[in-house]
Amino acid sequence: NAGVTQTPKFQVLKTGQSMTLQCAQDMNHEYMSWYRQDPGMGLRLIHYSVGAGITDQGEVPNGYNVSRSTTEDFPLRLLSAAPSQTSVYFCASSYHPAGQGVYGYTFGSGTRLTVV
Amino acid sequence: DAKTTQPTSMDCAEGRAANLPCNHSTISGNEYVYWYRQIHSQGPQYIIHGLKNNETNEMASLIITEDRKSSTLILPHATLRDTAVYYCIVKAGGTSYGKLTFGQGTILTVHP
């Protein structure tokens, strides 16, 4: 099915561990981004990419790295997990840079991460 | 991007129209109005967007006032599955990429 696929759906990490959240889309979208959602905080942009090989920081990039080697994939790496990174992470992609396409930004179903 | 103001919560009877207002009095000329919704535990879902003309798609209608300082999202025949948090977002269009700023949104509860 066309869309944005995120894996894993759930993850528990110990403080200091590292891991990669996967995001893949099969819609040939150039624009991809990662958001985190904390209770009562709304979604906040972590990193984004406007095409393969091009990434930039959002409003809360500290503690996260990204790379974009292909159009389809945009993994998010947590270098040394901290309890403050406990959150729900959403990946989004779009055909149009401002999300003006017919489908706007397409979001994945999220990864629920707990850091203990 | 302009700030938006939405009611915290609204109720609607199933089968009736749900009218969700949004105030964006500081919107500028190149900013679009976008609506997304988030059903519990799911990723946000795009609904509709517009610049200054009213828009309609298979999900909803968007009515933007002539001065563009406010808008209303209309779900013509609400169902229980429309219970969600609805976000009104104002964002520059064109070729500029930028983040979607999700505020608190409106919690819409559709009752049987």
PDB file of C-alpha atoms in Angstrom, chain A residues 35 42-44 98-100 104-105 107, chain B residues 1-6 20-24 27-28 30-38 44-51 62 64 68 70-73 85-93 98-106:
ATOM      1  CA  TYR A  35       8.207  15.228  14.227  1.00  0.00           C
ATOM      2  CA  GLY A  42       1.577  19.361  19.801  1.00  0.00           C
ATOM      3  CA  LEU A  43       3.980  18.158  17.110  1.00  0.00           C
ATOM      4  CA  ARG A  44       7.457  19.639  16.904  1.00  0.00           C
ATOM      5  CA  ALA A  98       4.630  23.418   1.292  1.00  0.00           C
ATOM      6  CA  GLY A  99       2.316  20.449   1.343  1.00  0.00           C
ATOM      7  CA  GLN A 100      -0.012  21.910  -1.249  1.00  0.00           C
ATOM      8  CA  GLY A 104      -0.832  17.483   1.757  1.00  0.00           C
ATOM      9  CA  TYR A 105       1.730  15.928   4.023  1.00  0.00           C
ATOM     10  CA  PHE A 107       2.142  10.989   7.982  1.00  0.00           C
TER      11      PHE A 107
ATOM     12  CA  ASP B   1       3.893  31.677  10.051  1.00  0.00           C
ATOM     13  CA  ALA B   2       0.736  33.270  11.424  1.00  0.00           C
ATOM     14  CA  LYS B   3      -0.706  32.123  14.726  1.00  0.00           C
ATOM     15  CA  THR B   4      -4.108  30.463  14.847  1.00  0.00           C
ATOM     16  CA  THR B   5      -6.787  30.330  17.521  1.00  0.00           C
ATOM     17  CA  GLN B   6      -9.291  27.486  17.774  1.00  0.00           C
ATOM     18  CA  LEU B  20     -15.010  24.122  13.164  1.00  0.00           C
ATOM     19  CA  PRO B  21     -13.855  27.748  13.330  1.00  0.00           C
ATOM     20  CA  CYS B  22     -10.319  29.088  13.192  1.00  0.00           C
ATOM     21  CA  ASN B  23      -9.075  32.609  13.701  1.00  0.00           C
ATOM     22  CA  HIS B  24      -5.898  33.700  11.920  1.00  0.00           C
ATOM     23  CA  ILE B  27      -2.285  35.894   8.168  1.00  0.00           C
ATOM     24  CA  SER B  28      -0.187  37.339   5.370  1.00  0.00           C
ATOM     25  CA  ASN B  30       1.267  34.273   0.764  1.00  0.00           C
ATOM     26  CA  GLU B  31       0.055  32.077   3.614  1.00  0.00           C
ATOM     27  CA  TYR B  32      -2.350  29.227   3.104  1.00  0.00           C
ATOM     28  CA  VAL B  33      -4.807  27.758   5.574  1.00  0.00           C
ATOM     29  CA  TYR B  34      -4.378  24.020   6.098  1.00  0.00           C
ATOM     30  CA  TRP B  35      -6.523  21.640   8.106  1.00  0.00           C
ATOM     31  CA  TYR B  36      -5.314  18.350   9.501  1.00  0.00           C
ATOM     32  CA  ARG B  37      -6.867  15.983  11.979  1.00  0.00           C
ATOM     33  CA  GLN B  38      -5.481  13.385  14.321  1.00  0.00           C
ATOM     34  CA  PRO B  44      -2.124  13.390  11.496  1.00  0.00           C
ATOM     35  CA  GLN B  45      -4.244  13.233   8.372  1.00  0.00           C
ATOM     36  CA  TYR B  46      -4.467  15.984   5.781  1.00  0.00           C
ATOM     37  CA  ILE B  47      -7.997  17.263   5.177  1.00  0.00           C
ATOM     38  CA  ILE B  48      -7.954  20.340   2.972  1.00  0.00           C
ATOM     39  CA  HIS B  49      -6.201  23.627   2.321  1.00  0.00           C
ATOM     40  CA  GLY B  50      -6.952  26.960   0.670  1.00  0.00           C
ATOM     41  CA  LEU B  51      -5.615  30.430   0.000  1.00  0.00           C
ATOM     42  CA  LEU B  62     -13.221  25.096   3.751  1.00  0.00           C
ATOM     43  CA  ILE B  64     -12.348  31.459   4.191  1.00  0.00           C
ATOM     44  CA  ARG B  68      -8.869  35.962   5.246  1.00  0.00           C
ATOM     45  CA  SER B  70     -10.769  33.501   9.810  1.00  0.00           C
ATOM     46  CA  SER B  71     -11.967  30.267   8.295  1.00  0.00           C
ATOM     47  CA  THR B  72     -14.367  27.414   8.978  1.00  0.00           C
ATOM     48  CA  LEU B  73     -13.909  23.741   8.273  1.00  0.00           C
ATOM     49  CA  VAL B  85      -8.390  16.599  17.180  1.00  0.00           C
ATOM     50  CA  TYR B  86      -8.605  19.086  14.323  1.00  0.00           C
ATOM     51  CA  TYR B  87      -5.715  21.408  13.630  1.00  0.00           C
ATOM     52  CA  CYS B  88      -5.905  24.654  11.716  1.00  0.00           C
ATOM     53  CA  ILE B  89      -2.467  25.626  10.427  1.00  0.00           C
ATOM     54  CA  VAL B  90      -1.389  28.721   8.550  1.00  0.00           C
ATOM     55  CA  LYS B  91       1.730  28.301   6.507  1.00  0.00           C
ATOM     56  CA  ALA B  92       3.485  29.987   3.622  1.00  0.00           C
ATOM     57  CA  GLY B  93       2.903  28.287   0.300  1.00  0.00           C
ATOM     58  CA  GLY B  98       8.746  24.811   6.281  1.00  0.00           C
ATOM     59  CA  LYS B  99       7.430  23.080   9.304  1.00  0.00           C
ATOM     60  CA  LEU B 100       3.811  22.574  10.094  1.00  0.00           C
ATOM     61  CA  THR B 101       3.103  24.296  13.393  1.00  0.00           C
ATOM     62  CA  PHE B 102       0.526  22.239  15.225  1.00  0.00           C
ATOM     63  CA  GLY B 103      -1.169  24.128  18.024  1.00  0.00           C
ATOM     64  CA  GLN B 104      -3.564  22.602  20.515  1.00  0.00           C
ATOM     65  CA  GLY B 105      -6.338  22.119  17.979  1.00  0.00           C
ATOM     66  CA  THR B 106     -10.038  21.499  18.565  1.00  0.00           C
TER      67      THR B 106
END
